[in-house]
Amino acid sequence: GAAAPAAAGAVGALCAASRHARGAVFQHGAEALFYLALVATAFNPLPLLFHGRGRLAAPCAAAAWVVLALALPLVGDPMVAFEAAWRAMTGRFTLLQISVFGSALLHVSLTMILNIFPILVQNLPQLQRFKIQQDKAPANVSAWYHCFVHIFASQCLVQLPLITGQYFFIAYFSIPYDYDSIPGVWAILWRLALALVIDDTWVYFGHRALHDKRIYKYVHKVHHTYTSPFAPDAEYEHPVETVVLGVGFFLACMVLTNHLFFVWAWLYMRLLVTYDSHSGYDLPLNLLQLIPCYNGAREHDWHHQFFNGNYAPTFVWWDRLFGTSLAFDRFERQRRSREAAAAGAAMERRGDEWYARSGAARPGAEAGAVAAAP
């Protein structure tokens, strides 16, 4: 007699917990999705789950979203910690220190963070089938070390003086940098989208000019040291190239900056795109591929391999408009045709092996034998 009320109580408690969980997911689902997308831009675990046709990817992503939505009420909103950190920064440091040395420290930190996932990808055997140039081995430790030394030297000796101009820009135009003036998400997102367009336009024409035979060997050849690019190769370039192509970044800042936070968000976005295009891997479930007309790793890898065409850093429209992607388009059609033929041949071999093991007659074999009989 006592078992029935106990069971009813357990069922009631389970239903209450289920309702609470659903309420937490509905209440914090949007926040959880935002934080998942933000983290996934730098470390996207979905390609690691890509087995067969990627059947594990969607369930794992959904499970991570639900778990994070349930965890947010328990651990607290990360924006609270972000607000405290920003207010502490602005209360302790001057605008000069924040805009110059803070920006430089952020750049160094992002360089290290954005190279964690590429190192993991390069060392996971199951992801090597996604390497674009299959005939070339992944970059060795010496190449990574060489690029890192060059990058950090460039950040100290070339980019730090350039960033100093950012301080005068912010101070002259009284651009806010306090926490209360940080724009909302949508205000940042549309500015980032337009910044990519501005930078893409400048870099397309500047990059194409650097391929001029009269100056290529003096400047841009440094960036083409590695014909099979890997992540840190994104920032491996001649100081002159850093200045010339960096104009696109600062042009976007001059036109669109309404807060220091935008400059830092724009720095992250620009590094994110250039590291992806230099990764050397065409990974499945890449969130950046959701960007319309995105010029990804496969396009830029071809540029490093053949040195000609695909000059734009982010979008494909300038290359298509001026015909500088025609050779790449032909190359891609031929590659896909070869892959389709190889896949068909492999499928036929597997069929032959199955019929040989099972002893079953192939479809049409009997009809063929009858037709061949006298």
Coordinates of C-alpha atoms in Angstrom, one line a residue:
G1 CA 0.0 0.0 0.0
A2 CA 2.9 2.3 0.7
A3 CA 4.5 1.6 -2.6
A4 CA 1.8 3.3 -4.7
P5 CA 2.1 6.8 -3.0
A6 CA 5.9 6.5 -3.2
A7 CA 5.8 5.7 -6.9
A8 CA 3.3 8.6 -7.4
G9 CA 5.6 10.9 -5.6
A10 CA 8.6 9.9 -7.6
V11 CA 6.7 10.3 -10.8
G12 CA 5.5 13.8 -9.7
A13 CA 9.1 14.8 -8.8
L14 CA 10.3 13.6 -12.2
C15 CA 7.6 15.6 -14.0
A16 CA 8.5 18.7 -11.9
A17 CA 12.2 18.3 -12.8
S18 CA 11.2 17.8 -16.5
R19 CA 9.2 21.0 -16.4
H20 CA 12.0 22.9 -14.7
A21 CA 14.5 21.6 -17.3
R22 CA 12.2 22.6 -20.2
G23 CA 11.7 26.0 -18.6
A24 CA 15.5 26.5 -18.3
V25 CA 16.1 25.5 -21.9
F26 CA 13.4 27.9 -23.2
Q27 CA 14.6 30.7 -20.9
H28 CA 18.3 30.4 -21.5
G29 CA 18.3 28.7 -24.9
A30 CA 19.2 31.8 -26.9
E31 CA 22.0 32.7 -24.5
A32 CA 23.4 29.1 -24.7
L33 CA 23.2 29.2 -28.5
F34 CA 25.1 32.5 -28.5
Y35 CA 27.9 31.2 -26.3
L36 CA 28.2 27.9 -28.1
A37 CA 28.5 29.7 -31.5
L38 CA 31.1 32.1 -30.0
V39 CA 33.2 29.2 -28.6
A40 CA 32.8 27.2 -31.8
T41 CA 34.3 30.0 -33.9
A42 CA 37.7 29.3 -32.3
F43 CA 37.2 25.6 -31.4
N44 CA 34.6 23.8 -33.4
P45 CA 34.4 20.2 -32.1
L46 CA 31.9 19.2 -34.8
P47 CA 34.5 18.0 -37.4
L48 CA 35.9 15.7 -34.7
L49 CA 32.5 13.9 -34.6
F50 CA 32.3 13.6 -38.4
H51 CA 32.2 9.8 -38.9
G52 CA 30.6 8.4 -41.9
R53 CA 27.9 11.0 -42.8
G54 CA 28.3 12.9 -39.6
R55 CA 25.4 11.2 -37.8
L56 CA 26.9 12.1 -34.4
A57 CA 27.4 15.8 -35.1
A58 CA 23.7 17.0 -34.8
P59 CA 22.9 15.0 -31.7
C60 CA 26.1 16.1 -29.9
A61 CA 25.5 19.7 -30.8
A62 CA 21.9 19.5 -29.5
A63 CA 23.0 17.8 -26.3
A64 CA 25.7 20.5 -25.7
W65 CA 23.1 23.2 -26.2
V66 CA 20.7 21.6 -23.7
V67 CA 23.5 21.0 -21.1
L68 CA 24.7 24.6 -21.4
A69 CA 21.2 26.0 -21.2
L70 CA 20.7 24.0 -18.0
A71 CA 24.0 25.0 -16.6
L72 CA 23.7 28.7 -17.1
P73 CA 21.3 29.2 -14.1
L74 CA 23.7 27.2 -11.9
V75 CA 27.0 28.7 -12.9
G76 CA 25.8 32.2 -13.7
D77 CA 25.8 34.3 -16.8
P78 CA 29.4 34.8 -18.2
M79 CA 28.4 38.4 -19.0
V80 CA 28.5 39.2 -15.3
A81 CA 32.2 38.2 -15.2
F82 CA 32.8 40.1 -18.5
E83 CA 31.2 43.3 -17.1
A84 CA 33.3 43.0 -13.9
A85 CA 36.5 42.5 -15.9
W86 CA 35.8 45.4 -18.3
R87 CA 34.9 47.8 -15.4
A88 CA 38.1 46.8 -13.6
M89 CA 40.1 47.4 -16.7
T90 CA 38.7 50.9 -17.4
G91 CA 39.0 51.8 -13.7
R92 CA 42.7 50.8 -13.4
F93 CA 44.2 51.6 -16.8
T94 CA 44.3 54.7 -19.0
L95 CA 42.9 54.9 -22.5
L96 CA 46.5 54.9 -23.9
Q97 CA 47.3 51.7 -22.0
I98 CA 44.1 50.0 -23.0
S99 CA 44.0 50.9 -26.6
V100 CA 47.6 50.3 -27.3
F101 CA 49.0 47.7 -25.0
G102 CA 45.6 46.1 -24.3
S103 CA 45.1 45.7 -28.1
A104 CA 48.6 44.3 -28.5
L105 CA 48.1 41.8 -25.7
L106 CA 44.7 40.8 -27.2
H107 CA 46.4 40.1 -30.5
V108 CA 49.1 38.0 -29.0
S109 CA 46.4 36.0 -27.0
L110 CA 44.2 35.5 -30.0
T111 CA 47.2 34.3 -32.0
M112 CA 47.9 31.6 -29.5
I113 CA 44.2 30.7 -29.0
L114 CA 43.4 30.4 -32.7
N115 CA 46.4 28.0 -33.2
I116 CA 45.2 25.4 -30.7
F117 CA 42.5 23.9 -32.9
P118 CA 44.8 23.8 -36.0
I119 CA 47.5 22.0 -34.0
L120 CA 44.9 19.4 -32.9
V121 CA 43.5 19.0 -36.4
Q122 CA 47.0 18.4 -37.9
N123 CA 47.7 15.7 -35.4
L124 CA 44.4 13.7 -35.5
P125 CA 44.7 10.9 -38.1
Q126 CA 41.0 10.7 -38.7
L127 CA 41.0 14.3 -40.0
Q128 CA 43.9 14.0 -42.5
R129 CA 41.5 13.0 -45.3
F130 CA 40.3 16.6 -45.2
K131 CA 43.8 18.0 -45.8
I132 CA 43.5 19.8 -49.2
Q133 CA 47.0 19.1 -50.6
Q134 CA 47.2 15.4 -49.9
D135 CA 50.5 15.0 -51.6
K136 CA 52.3 17.2 -49.1
A137 CA 52.9 16.3 -45.4
P138 CA 51.6 18.6 -42.7
A139 CA 53.9 21.3 -41.6
N140 CA 56.6 20.2 -39.1
V141 CA 57.5 21.7 -35.8
S142 CA 60.4 23.7 -37.3
A143 CA 58.0 25.5 -39.7
W144 CA 55.5 26.3 -36.9
Y145 CA 58.3 27.6 -34.8
H146 CA 59.7 29.7 -37.7
C147 CA 56.3 31.3 -38.2
F148 CA 55.6 32.0 -34.6
V149 CA 59.0 33.8 -34.1
H150 CA 58.3 35.9 -37.2
I151 CA 54.7 36.7 -36.0
F152 CA 55.6 37.8 -32.5
A153 CA 58.5 39.9 -33.9
S154 CA 56.1 41.5 -36.3
Q155 CA 53.6 42.2 -33.6
C156 CA 56.2 43.9 -31.5
L157 CA 58.2 45.8 -34.1
V158 CA 55.6 46.5 -36.8
Q159 CA 52.1 46.2 -35.6
L160 CA 52.6 47.8 -32.1
P161 CA 53.6 51.2 -33.7
L162 CA 50.6 51.0 -36.0
I163 CA 48.3 50.3 -33.1
T164 CA 49.5 53.4 -31.4
G165 CA 47.7 55.4 -34.0
Q166 CA 44.5 53.8 -32.8
Y167 CA 44.9 55.7 -29.5
F168 CA 45.0 59.1 -31.2
F169 CA 42.0 58.1 -33.4
I170 CA 39.9 57.1 -30.3
A171 CA 41.0 60.1 -28.3
Y172 CA 40.5 62.7 -31.1
F173 CA 37.0 61.5 -31.9
S174 CA 36.1 60.8 -28.3
I175 CA 35.1 57.2 -29.0
P176 CA 33.8 55.6 -25.9
Y177 CA 35.4 52.7 -24.2
D178 CA 33.4 52.3 -21.0
Y179 CA 31.3 49.3 -20.3
D180 CA 27.9 51.1 -20.3
S181 CA 28.5 52.3 -23.9
I182 CA 29.2 48.9 -25.4
P183 CA 26.8 48.4 -28.3
G184 CA 24.4 45.5 -28.5
V185 CA 25.0 42.3 -30.4
W186 CA 23.2 43.2 -33.6
A187 CA 24.9 46.6 -33.7
I188 CA 28.3 44.8 -33.6
L189 CA 27.3 42.1 -36.1
W190 CA 26.2 44.4 -38.9
R191 CA 29.4 46.5 -38.4
L192 CA 31.5 43.4 -38.6
A193 CA 29.8 42.3 -41.8
L194 CA 30.4 45.7 -43.4
A195 CA 34.0 45.7 -42.1
L196 CA 34.6 42.4 -43.8
V197 CA 33.4 43.9 -47.1
I198 CA 35.6 47.0 -46.7
D199 CA 38.7 45.0 -45.9
D200 CA 37.9 42.4 -48.6
T201 CA 37.8 45.1 -51.2
W202 CA 41.1 46.8 -50.1
V203 CA 43.0 43.5 -49.7
Y204 CA 41.8 42.1 -53.1
F205 CA 43.3 45.0 -55.1
G206 CA 46.3 45.3 -52.7
H207 CA 47.0 41.6 -52.8
R208 CA 46.7 41.5 -56.5
A209 CA 49.1 44.4 -56.9
L210 CA 51.6 42.6 -54.7
H211 CA 51.7 39.8 -57.2
D212 CA 53.0 42.2 -59.8
K213 CA 56.2 40.6 -61.2
R214 CA 58.2 43.8 -60.5
I215 CA 57.7 43.7 -56.8
Y216 CA 56.5 40.2 -55.9
K217 CA 60.0 38.8 -55.1
Y218 CA 60.8 41.7 -52.8
V219 CA 57.6 41.7 -50.6
H220 CA 54.9 39.1 -51.1
K221 CA 57.2 36.2 -51.8
V222 CA 57.7 35.9 -48.1
H223 CA 54.1 35.0 -47.5
H224 CA 54.3 32.4 -50.2
T225 CA 57.3 30.6 -48.6
Y226 CA 55.0 27.7 -47.8
T227 CA 53.0 26.4 -50.8
S228 CA 50.9 24.3 -48.6
P229 CA 49.6 26.8 -46.0
F230 CA 49.0 26.0 -42.3
A231 CA 47.4 28.2 -39.7
P232 CA 50.2 30.6 -38.5
D233 CA 51.1 31.2 -42.2
A234 CA 48.2 33.6 -42.1
E235 CA 50.3 36.2 -40.3
Y236 CA 53.6 35.2 -41.8
E237 CA 54.4 38.1 -44.2
H238 CA 56.9 40.9 -45.0
P239 CA 56.6 44.1 -42.9
V240 CA 55.7 46.1 -46.0
E241 CA 52.8 43.7 -46.7
T242 CA 51.7 44.0 -43.1
V243 CA 51.4 47.8 -43.5
V244 CA 49.9 47.8 -47.0
L245 CA 47.3 45.2 -46.6
G246 CA 46.6 46.3 -43.0
V247 CA 45.2 49.5 -44.3
G248 CA 42.0 47.6 -45.0
F249 CA 41.6 46.7 -41.4
F250 CA 42.1 50.3 -40.3
L251 CA 39.8 51.7 -43.0
A252 CA 37.0 49.6 -41.5
C253 CA 37.9 50.9 -38.1
M254 CA 37.8 54.5 -39.3
V255 CA 34.4 54.1 -40.9
L256 CA 32.6 51.9 -38.4
T257 CA 34.1 52.3 -34.9
N258 CA 31.6 53.4 -32.4
H259 CA 33.3 51.8 -29.4
L260 CA 36.6 50.3 -28.5
F261 CA 34.8 46.9 -28.1
F262 CA 34.1 47.0 -31.9
V263 CA 37.8 47.3 -32.7
W264 CA 38.6 44.3 -30.6
A265 CA 35.7 42.3 -32.0
W266 CA 36.8 43.2 -35.5
L267 CA 40.3 42.1 -34.7
Y268 CA 39.0 38.7 -33.6
M269 CA 36.8 38.4 -36.7
R270 CA 39.6 39.3 -39.1
L271 CA 42.1 36.9 -37.5
L272 CA 39.4 34.1 -37.4
V273 CA 38.8 34.4 -41.2
T274 CA 42.4 34.5 -42.2
Y275 CA 43.4 31.6 -39.9
D276 CA 40.6 29.6 -41.4
S277 CA 41.6 30.3 -45.0
H278 CA 45.2 29.4 -44.3
S279 CA 44.4 26.2 -42.3
G280 CA 45.1 23.8 -45.2
Y281 CA 42.1 21.7 -44.3
D282 CA 38.6 21.8 -45.8
L283 CA 36.8 20.6 -42.7
P284 CA 33.1 19.6 -42.7
L285 CA 30.6 21.5 -40.6
N286 CA 32.7 24.7 -40.7
L287 CA 30.5 27.4 -39.3
L288 CA 32.3 30.1 -41.3
Q289 CA 31.0 28.4 -44.5
L290 CA 27.6 29.8 -43.4
I291 CA 28.8 33.2 -44.5
P292 CA 27.3 34.0 -47.9
C293 CA 29.9 34.0 -50.8
Y294 CA 32.6 32.9 -48.3
N295 CA 36.1 32.4 -49.7
G296 CA 37.4 29.6 -47.6
A297 CA 40.4 27.3 -47.1
R298 CA 40.0 25.5 -50.4
E299 CA 40.1 28.7 -52.5
H300 CA 43.1 30.2 -50.7
D301 CA 45.0 26.9 -50.5
W302 CA 44.8 26.9 -54.3
H303 CA 46.2 30.4 -54.4
H304 CA 49.2 29.3 -52.3
Q305 CA 49.7 26.2 -54.5
F306 CA 49.6 28.0 -57.9
F307 CA 50.3 31.7 -56.9
N308 CA 47.8 33.1 -59.3
G309 CA 44.2 34.0 -58.8
N310 CA 41.9 33.9 -55.7
Y311 CA 43.2 37.1 -54.3
A312 CA 40.3 38.1 -52.1
P313 CA 40.6 37.2 -48.4
T314 CA 36.9 36.7 -47.4
F315 CA 34.4 36.8 -50.3
V316 CA 34.5 35.4 -53.8
W317 CA 32.8 38.2 -55.7
W318 CA 35.8 40.3 -56.6
D319 CA 37.6 37.3 -58.1
R320 CA 34.5 36.2 -60.0
L321 CA 33.9 39.8 -61.3
F322 CA 37.4 40.2 -62.6
G323 CA 37.9 36.6 -63.7
T324 CA 40.7 35.8 -61.3
S325 CA 39.0 32.6 -60.1
L326 CA 38.5 31.0 -63.5
A327 CA 41.5 28.8 -63.3
F328 CA 40.5 27.7 -59.8
D329 CA 37.0 26.9 -61.0
R330 CA 38.4 24.7 -63.8
F331 CA 40.7 23.0 -61.3
E332 CA 37.7 22.3 -58.9
R333 CA 35.6 20.8 -61.7
Q334 CA 38.4 18.5 -62.6
R335 CA 39.0 17.6 -58.9
R336 CA 35.4 16.8 -58.3
S337 CA 35.2 14.7 -61.5
R338 CA 38.2 12.7 -60.4
E339 CA 36.8 12.2 -56.9
A340 CA 33.4 11.1 -58.3
A341 CA 35.1 8.6 -60.6
A342 CA 37.2 7.3 -57.7
A343 CA 34.2 7.0 -55.4
G344 CA 32.3 5.1 -58.2
A345 CA 35.2 2.7 -58.8
A346 CA 35.5 2.1 -55.0
M347 CA 31.8 1.3 -54.7
E348 CA 32.0 -1.1 -57.6
R349 CA 35.0 -2.8 -56.0
R350 CA 33.1 -3.2 -52.8
G351 CA 30.2 -4.7 -54.7
D352 CA 32.5 -7.2 -56.5
E353 CA 34.0 -8.2 -53.1
W354 CA 30.6 -8.8 -51.6
Y355 CA 29.3 -10.9 -54.5
A356 CA 32.6 -12.9 -54.4
R357 CA 32.2 -13.6 -50.6
S358 CA 28.5 -14.4 -50.7
G359 CA 28.6 -16.5 -53.9
A360 CA 25.5 -14.7 -55.2
A361 CA 25.2 -14.0 -58.8
R362 CA 25.6 -10.4 -59.9
P363 CA 22.4 -8.8 -61.2
G364 CA 22.2 -9.3 -65.0
A365 CA 24.9 -11.9 -64.9
E366 CA 22.5 -14.7 -65.9
A367 CA 21.1 -12.7 -68.7
G368 CA 24.5 -11.9 -70.0
A369 CA 25.4 -15.6 -69.9
V370 CA 22.3 -16.6 -71.8
A371 CA 23.0 -13.9 -74.4
A372 CA 26.6 -15.1 -74.8
A373 CA 25.5 -18.8 -75.2
P374 CA 25.5 -20.1 -78.9

